[in-house]
Amino acid sequence: MQWIAITCLLFLSEPGWTGFALIPAFPGESTVKMSCNASPAQLPQTAGPWSRSAASQHWDAATIFEYINGAGEMYLAYRFAGLDVYLYTAPGRDDILVEIYEMKSPDDAFGLLSSDWGGDPVDLGNQPAQDSSGGRVPPHRALYGAGLLRFCARNLYGRILAYTETPESKEAVLSLGRAIAAGQENPPPPQWINRLPLRLNESWRLKPNRVCFFRSHLILNSVYFLSQKNILNLDQACEAVFAEYECNETSATLPPVKALLIRYPGADRARQAFQRFFEAYLPEYAANRPGDLSAGFQDVYNIEDGWVGCAWHQNHAAILFECPDQQTAQSMLQQVSGEIQRVEDSHDGS
């Protein structure tokens, strides 16, 4: 049996945030190439009345576009290594599809999950990892909703979909998730996430379910659209985290402040990215930007969506979006840029 997939944007429970999810389609007329390969996880032969196919379909970086129509870039952006797909069938019941994505690192598997925290947390019984994030991200690594289970375990990212949700199919989906996660450690959050302050200006609190780790501008645009072009020069050598901060003052009805922290593989890359971002996103201020960025840079700018703060230091960058006023933008930027400078200085002294 051959399968294709289509892409859709999911709008989560709170407005202003989108994530991506891949929804497999039912078999069509398209011819899809496939090759069998050993799965990175051992799956049971049965799950309730459902039985799996004898062999998996295997896809790699060269063929994933033939399986996921138009959305393979999302997985390649997270350093995708391979995908194994199994189909479970049962007489008189709709199928269950199992997708096991093998990523090159636990950070990449975590990043895929963090792009969409929507769904109900579930416990798959795998080994908890030590979480040093201090509550910066949700503690769970598995989410279920509307027949779809998404989870990460070590360097694996899994999607298990029951095409028709029933109490019976839900239990089968969760049992398959537990089988894949068995013996696998829950990945800790990427260390770069720890650079996010838990609070900004005391009155602004980090929202854990609005924290996304990524490496590509495609993922950034799925959670906060900047440009169709890669104006920040992001690629797989970068580490980036996007987050939202909400004002916890009861009298305030301000929209969240958005924070973007990026670590580039070198200072030259960071400077080049700053120049490109400035010209593309802040063109009205381009003539006044400094020419020599070797000592770093920090300033705030007023645009249509509010105040934007920009800071570069060595190979680190921080950008704040939609700050309510100039003073808030300046004080927040000072706090965030002070953190990334502290990290860089500590590395220099080690």
Short mmCIF file of C-alpha atoms in Angstrom, two decimals:
data_model
loop_
_atom_site.label_atom_id
_atom_site.label_comp_id
_atom_site.label_asym_id
_atom_site.label_seq_id
_atom_site.Cartn_x
_atom_site.Cartn_y
_atom_site.Cartn_z
CA MET A 1 0.00 0.00 0.00
CA GLN A 2 1.30 3.43 -0.91
CA TRP A 3 0.77 6.64 1.01
CA ILE A 4 1.25 10.31 0.42
CA ALA A 5 1.04 13.17 2.84
CA ILE A 6 -0.22 16.72 2.73
CA THR A 7 0.59 19.68 4.92
CA CYS A 8 -1.73 21.88 6.96
CA LEU A 9 -1.26 24.67 9.47
CA LEU A 10 -2.72 24.06 12.89
CA PHE A 11 -4.03 27.03 14.83
CA LEU A 12 -3.59 26.29 18.50
CA SER A 13 -5.88 27.08 21.39
CA GLU A 14 -4.42 30.55 21.92
CA PRO A 15 -4.44 33.08 19.07
CA GLY A 16 -1.32 34.43 17.42
CA TRP A 17 0.61 31.18 17.21
CA THR A 18 0.75 28.59 14.48
CA GLY A 19 2.58 25.33 14.27
CA PHE A 20 2.92 22.77 11.54
CA ALA A 21 1.62 19.24 11.51
CA LEU A 22 1.65 16.67 8.77
CA ILE A 23 -1.62 14.87 8.05
CA PRO A 24 -1.28 11.71 5.92
CA ALA A 25 -3.71 11.31 3.06
CA PHE A 26 -5.44 8.13 2.02
CA PRO A 27 -3.91 6.19 -0.90
CA GLY A 28 -4.21 7.92 -4.23
CA GLU A 29 -3.12 7.36 -7.79
CA SER A 30 0.42 8.67 -7.32
CA THR A 31 3.28 6.21 -7.57
CA VAL A 32 5.63 6.49 -4.60
CA LYS A 33 9.08 4.90 -4.45
CA MET A 34 9.93 3.06 -1.26
CA SER A 35 12.49 0.71 0.17
CA CYS A 36 12.38 -1.48 3.25
CA ASN A 37 14.71 -0.86 6.14
CA ALA A 38 14.95 -1.85 9.78
CA SER A 39 12.99 0.45 12.07
CA PRO A 40 14.93 2.25 14.83
CA ALA A 41 12.31 0.99 17.29
CA GLN A 42 10.79 -2.44 17.79
CA LEU A 43 7.06 -2.37 17.19
CA PRO A 44 4.62 -5.05 18.36
CA GLN A 45 2.92 -7.18 15.76
CA THR A 46 -0.51 -6.26 17.10
CA ALA A 47 -2.17 -3.41 18.99
CA GLY A 48 -5.61 -4.54 20.08
CA PRO A 49 -7.33 -5.86 16.94
CA TRP A 50 -4.89 -4.04 14.64
CA SER A 51 -1.97 -5.88 12.99
CA ARG A 52 0.99 -4.24 11.32
CA SER A 53 2.31 -4.74 7.86
CA ALA A 54 5.20 -7.14 7.51
CA ALA A 55 7.73 -4.51 6.48
CA SER A 56 8.11 -0.79 6.87
CA GLN A 57 8.41 1.81 4.18
CA HIS A 58 11.70 3.66 4.60
CA TRP A 59 12.48 7.17 3.45
CA ASP A 60 15.66 9.20 3.62
CA ALA A 61 16.61 12.80 2.87
CA ALA A 62 16.64 12.11 -0.87
CA THR A 63 13.17 10.55 -0.99
CA ILE A 64 11.18 12.17 1.83
CA PHE A 65 9.53 14.63 -0.58
CA GLU A 66 7.94 11.67 -2.36
CA TYR A 67 6.23 10.69 0.89
CA ILE A 68 5.46 14.10 2.39
CA ASN A 69 4.16 16.18 -0.47
CA GLY A 70 5.49 19.72 -0.06
CA ALA A 71 6.54 19.50 3.60
CA GLY A 72 9.79 17.55 3.64
CA GLU A 73 11.66 20.79 4.27
CA MET A 74 10.27 20.91 7.81
CA TYR A 75 11.99 17.66 8.76
CA LEU A 76 15.18 18.36 6.83
CA ALA A 77 15.38 21.66 8.73
CA TYR A 78 15.77 19.60 11.90
CA ARG A 79 18.62 17.42 10.61
CA PHE A 80 16.46 14.51 9.52
CA ALA A 81 18.20 11.12 9.22
CA GLY A 82 15.42 8.75 8.14
CA LEU A 83 11.76 7.79 8.42
CA ASP A 84 10.10 4.40 8.86
CA VAL A 85 6.38 4.05 8.24
CA TYR A 86 4.16 1.18 9.36
CA LEU A 87 0.48 0.59 8.67
CA TYR A 88 -1.76 -1.23 11.14
CA THR A 89 -5.03 -2.65 9.80
CA ALA A 90 -8.03 -4.42 11.33
CA PRO A 91 -11.21 -5.85 9.79
CA GLY A 92 -14.07 -3.37 9.95
CA ARG A 93 -11.90 -0.59 11.40
CA ASP A 94 -9.99 2.31 9.88
CA ASP A 95 -6.21 2.08 9.74
CA ILE A 96 -3.56 3.34 12.16
CA LEU A 97 -0.45 4.92 10.66
CA VAL A 98 2.88 4.88 12.53
CA GLU A 99 5.69 7.26 11.51
CA ILE A 100 9.06 7.08 13.27
CA TYR A 101 11.44 9.91 12.38
CA GLU A 102 15.06 9.38 13.28
CA MET A 103 16.85 12.66 13.85
CA LYS A 104 20.58 13.29 14.23
CA SER A 105 20.27 14.52 17.83
CA PRO A 106 17.75 14.65 20.70
CA ASP A 107 17.71 18.45 20.26
CA ASP A 108 16.22 18.01 16.80
CA ALA A 109 13.56 15.56 18.00
CA PHE A 110 12.66 17.96 20.81
CA GLY A 111 12.52 20.84 18.34
CA LEU A 112 9.94 19.08 16.20
CA LEU A 113 7.69 18.61 19.22
CA SER A 114 8.23 22.18 20.41
CA SER A 115 6.90 23.61 17.16
CA ASP A 116 3.39 22.76 18.36
CA TRP A 117 2.57 22.19 22.06
CA GLY A 118 -1.13 21.67 21.31
CA GLY A 119 -2.84 18.54 22.62
CA ASP A 120 -3.27 16.71 25.90
CA PRO A 121 -0.10 15.60 27.70
CA VAL A 122 0.24 11.82 28.04
CA ASP A 123 2.75 9.62 29.84
CA LEU A 124 4.37 6.94 27.69
CA GLY A 125 6.31 5.49 30.61
CA ASN A 126 9.78 6.11 29.20
CA GLN A 127 12.74 7.26 31.23
CA PRO A 128 12.58 10.89 32.35
CA ALA A 129 15.62 12.99 31.54
CA GLN A 130 17.11 15.54 33.89
CA ASP A 131 15.49 18.85 33.01
CA SER A 132 17.74 21.84 33.65
CA SER A 133 15.44 24.35 31.94
CA GLY A 134 13.92 25.60 35.19
CA GLY A 135 10.38 25.40 33.83
CA ARG A 136 11.12 27.19 30.56
CA VAL A 137 9.32 24.46 28.59
CA PRO A 138 6.48 22.06 29.43
CA PRO A 139 7.67 18.90 31.23
CA HIS A 140 5.86 16.43 28.96
CA ARG A 141 7.26 14.93 25.77
CA ALA A 142 4.08 13.34 24.38
CA LEU A 143 0.85 15.01 23.23
CA TYR A 144 -2.41 13.44 22.07
CA GLY A 145 -5.45 14.92 20.36
CA ALA A 146 -8.09 13.88 17.81
CA GLY A 147 -6.53 10.48 17.18
CA LEU A 148 -2.98 11.79 16.73
CA LEU A 149 -0.12 11.09 19.14
CA ARG A 150 3.08 13.12 18.75
CA PHE A 151 6.11 12.51 20.94
CA CYS A 152 9.89 12.56 21.15
CA ALA A 153 12.10 9.95 22.80
CA ARG A 154 15.88 10.35 22.69
CA ASN A 155 16.56 11.20 19.02
CA LEU A 156 13.24 9.81 17.74
CA TYR A 157 10.18 11.84 16.85
CA GLY A 158 7.00 9.81 16.49
CA ARG A 159 3.58 10.39 14.96
CA ILE A 160 0.86 7.77 15.35
CA LEU A 161 -2.49 8.52 13.75
CA ALA A 162 -5.79 6.67 14.00
CA TYR A 163 -7.87 7.79 11.03
CA THR A 164 -11.02 7.35 13.10
CA GLU A 165 -10.76 8.06 16.81
CA THR A 166 -12.56 5.69 19.17
CA PRO A 167 -11.74 4.62 22.75
CA GLU A 168 -10.36 1.41 21.24
CA SER A 169 -8.18 3.16 18.65
CA LYS A 170 -6.92 5.66 21.25
CA GLU A 171 -5.71 2.83 23.48
CA ALA A 172 -4.04 1.17 20.49
CA VAL A 173 -2.30 4.42 19.51
CA LEU A 174 -1.03 4.99 23.06
CA SER A 175 0.14 1.39 23.38
CA LEU A 176 2.18 1.75 20.19
CA GLY A 177 3.66 4.98 21.52
CA ARG A 178 4.64 3.23 24.74
CA ALA A 179 6.28 0.43 22.75
CA ILE A 180 8.39 2.86 20.73
CA ALA A 181 9.35 4.94 23.78
CA ALA A 182 10.22 1.92 25.95
CA GLY A 183 13.84 2.14 27.06
CA GLN A 184 14.28 5.52 25.39
CA GLU A 185 15.10 8.58 27.44
CA ASN A 186 12.97 11.70 27.28
CA PRO A 187 15.26 14.29 25.69
CA PRO A 188 16.14 17.26 27.90
CA PRO A 189 15.53 20.69 26.37
CA PRO A 190 18.39 22.03 24.25
CA GLN A 191 20.82 24.02 26.39
CA TRP A 192 20.27 27.14 24.30
CA ILE A 193 16.72 27.36 25.69
CA ASN A 194 18.23 28.03 29.14
CA ARG A 195 19.34 31.45 27.88
CA LEU A 196 15.73 32.63 27.95
CA PRO A 197 15.02 34.72 31.06
CA LEU A 198 12.06 33.40 33.02
CA ARG A 199 10.90 36.99 33.43
CA LEU A 200 11.51 40.26 31.64
CA ASN A 201 11.17 43.48 33.62
CA GLU A 202 9.53 41.45 36.42
CA SER A 203 6.11 42.10 34.89
CA TRP A 204 6.54 39.88 31.82
CA ARG A 205 6.49 36.12 32.28
CA LEU A 206 7.77 33.46 29.89
CA LYS A 207 5.04 31.22 28.45
CA PRO A 208 6.48 27.65 28.38
CA ASN A 209 4.01 26.42 25.77
CA ARG A 210 5.18 29.19 23.43
CA VAL A 211 8.84 28.17 23.35
CA CYS A 212 10.12 26.67 20.10
CA PHE A 213 13.64 25.43 19.32
CA PHE A 214 14.66 25.43 15.66
CA ARG A 215 17.46 25.91 13.14
CA SER A 216 15.65 27.04 9.98
CA HIS A 217 13.75 30.13 8.88
CA LEU A 218 10.97 27.81 7.68
CA ILE A 219 10.26 26.79 11.26
CA LEU A 220 10.55 30.38 12.46
CA ASN A 221 7.97 31.45 9.88
CA SER A 222 5.58 28.74 11.10
CA VAL A 223 5.54 30.29 14.60
CA TYR A 224 6.25 33.95 13.75
CA PHE A 225 6.40 35.08 10.16
CA LEU A 226 9.25 37.43 9.29
CA SER A 227 9.90 37.02 5.59
CA GLN A 228 9.66 34.47 2.81
CA LYS A 229 13.41 34.87 2.47
CA ASN A 230 16.00 33.65 4.95
CA ILE A 231 16.86 37.16 6.18
CA LEU A 232 18.60 35.86 9.32
CA ASN A 233 20.85 33.40 7.44
CA LEU A 234 19.67 30.43 9.51
CA ASP A 235 20.76 26.89 8.70
CA GLN A 236 21.49 23.58 10.42
CA ALA A 237 24.66 24.95 12.00
CA CYS A 238 22.60 27.48 13.99
CA GLU A 239 20.64 27.11 17.20
CA ALA A 240 17.62 29.35 17.72
CA VAL A 241 14.75 29.66 20.17
CA PHE A 242 11.57 31.68 19.83
CA ALA A 243 9.43 32.52 22.86
CA GLU A 244 6.57 34.69 24.03
CA TYR A 245 6.32 36.73 27.24
CA GLU A 246 2.95 37.78 28.66
CA CYS A 247 2.34 40.72 30.96
CA ASN A 248 1.16 39.45 34.35
CA GLU A 249 -0.24 42.76 35.55
CA THR A 250 -3.98 42.30 36.00
CA SER A 251 -4.77 45.76 34.66
CA ALA A 252 -2.79 45.26 31.45
CA THR A 253 -4.21 43.91 28.20
CA LEU A 254 -0.99 44.06 26.21
CA PRO A 255 -0.12 41.53 23.51
CA PRO A 256 2.81 39.22 24.24
CA VAL A 257 6.37 40.34 23.60
CA LYS A 258 8.19 37.97 21.25
CA ALA A 259 11.84 37.05 21.85
CA LEU A 260 14.23 35.42 19.39
CA LEU A 261 17.70 34.21 20.45
CA ILE A 262 20.15 32.81 17.92
CA ARG A 263 23.58 31.25 18.23
CA TYR A 264 25.59 31.24 15.00
CA PRO A 265 28.64 29.06 14.28
CA GLY A 266 30.86 32.14 14.18
CA ALA A 267 30.99 35.90 14.69
CA ASP A 268 31.27 36.63 10.97
CA ARG A 269 28.04 34.73 10.32
CA ALA A 270 26.30 36.72 13.06
CA ARG A 271 27.43 40.07 11.64
CA GLN A 272 26.38 39.12 8.12
CA ALA A 273 22.99 38.00 9.40
CA PHE A 274 22.52 41.27 11.30
CA GLN A 275 23.24 43.34 8.22
CA ARG A 276 20.83 41.32 6.10
CA PHE A 277 18.10 41.44 8.75
CA PHE A 278 18.53 45.18 9.16
CA GLU A 279 18.23 45.88 5.46
CA ALA A 280 15.23 43.59 4.98
CA TYR A 281 13.24 44.17 8.17
CA LEU A 282 14.26 47.71 9.19
CA PRO A 283 15.03 49.39 5.85
CA GLU A 284 13.96 52.83 7.07
CA TYR A 285 16.81 52.72 9.60
CA ALA A 286 19.41 51.08 7.35
CA ALA A 287 21.22 54.32 6.58
CA ASN A 288 21.95 54.89 10.27
CA ARG A 289 23.16 51.45 11.19
CA PRO A 290 26.81 51.24 12.32
CA GLY A 291 29.39 50.08 9.85
CA ASP A 292 31.71 48.38 12.33
CA LEU A 293 29.98 45.63 14.30
CA SER A 294 33.09 43.98 15.72
CA ALA A 295 32.32 45.24 19.23
CA GLY A 296 28.68 44.22 19.06
CA PHE A 297 25.54 46.29 18.75
CA GLN A 298 22.35 47.11 20.67
CA ASP A 299 19.45 49.47 19.86
CA VAL A 300 15.64 49.69 19.60
CA TYR A 301 13.41 50.87 16.73
CA ASN A 302 9.79 51.87 16.35
CA ILE A 303 7.88 50.13 13.56
CA GLU A 304 4.22 49.50 12.77
CA ASP A 305 3.88 46.46 15.07
CA GLY A 306 5.55 48.15 18.06
CA TRP A 307 9.11 48.52 19.23
CA VAL A 308 11.83 46.14 18.03
CA GLY A 309 15.03 45.58 19.97
CA CYS A 310 18.18 44.18 18.31
CA ALA A 311 21.43 43.07 19.93
CA TRP A 312 24.47 41.27 18.53
CA HIS A 313 27.49 40.12 20.56
CA GLN A 314 30.15 37.84 19.11
CA ASN A 315 28.22 34.92 17.56
CA HIS A 316 24.98 35.52 19.50
CA ALA A 317 21.94 37.55 18.48
CA ALA A 318 18.82 38.67 20.33
CA ILE A 319 15.76 40.29 18.77
CA LEU A 320 12.60 41.42 20.58
CA PHE A 321 9.37 42.05 18.68
CA GLU A 322 6.17 43.90 19.57
CA CYS A 323 7.43 45.66 22.67
CA PRO A 324 4.78 48.12 23.90
CA ASP A 325 7.01 51.22 24.23
CA GLN A 326 10.58 52.43 23.91
CA GLN A 327 11.46 52.21 27.60
CA THR A 328 10.19 48.63 27.89
CA ALA A 329 12.05 47.63 24.74
CA GLN A 330 15.32 49.13 26.00
CA SER A 331 15.16 47.55 29.44
CA MET A 332 14.14 44.14 28.08
CA LEU A 333 16.87 44.22 25.46
CA GLN A 334 19.44 45.16 28.10
CA GLN A 335 18.42 42.14 30.15
CA VAL A 336 18.46 39.69 27.25
CA SER A 337 21.68 41.00 25.68
CA GLY A 338 23.35 40.97 29.08
CA GLU A 339 22.55 37.28 29.32
CA ILE A 340 24.03 36.36 25.95
CA GLN A 341 27.15 38.43 26.69
CA ARG A 342 27.51 36.63 30.01
CA VAL A 343 27.37 33.30 28.21
CA GLU A 344 29.99 34.36 25.67
CA ASP A 345 32.30 35.79 28.34
CA SER A 346 32.02 32.60 30.41
CA HIS A 347 33.00 30.53 27.36
CA ASP A 348 36.01 32.77 26.76
CA GLY A 349 37.14 32.29 30.33
CA SER A 350 36.72 28.53 30.42
#
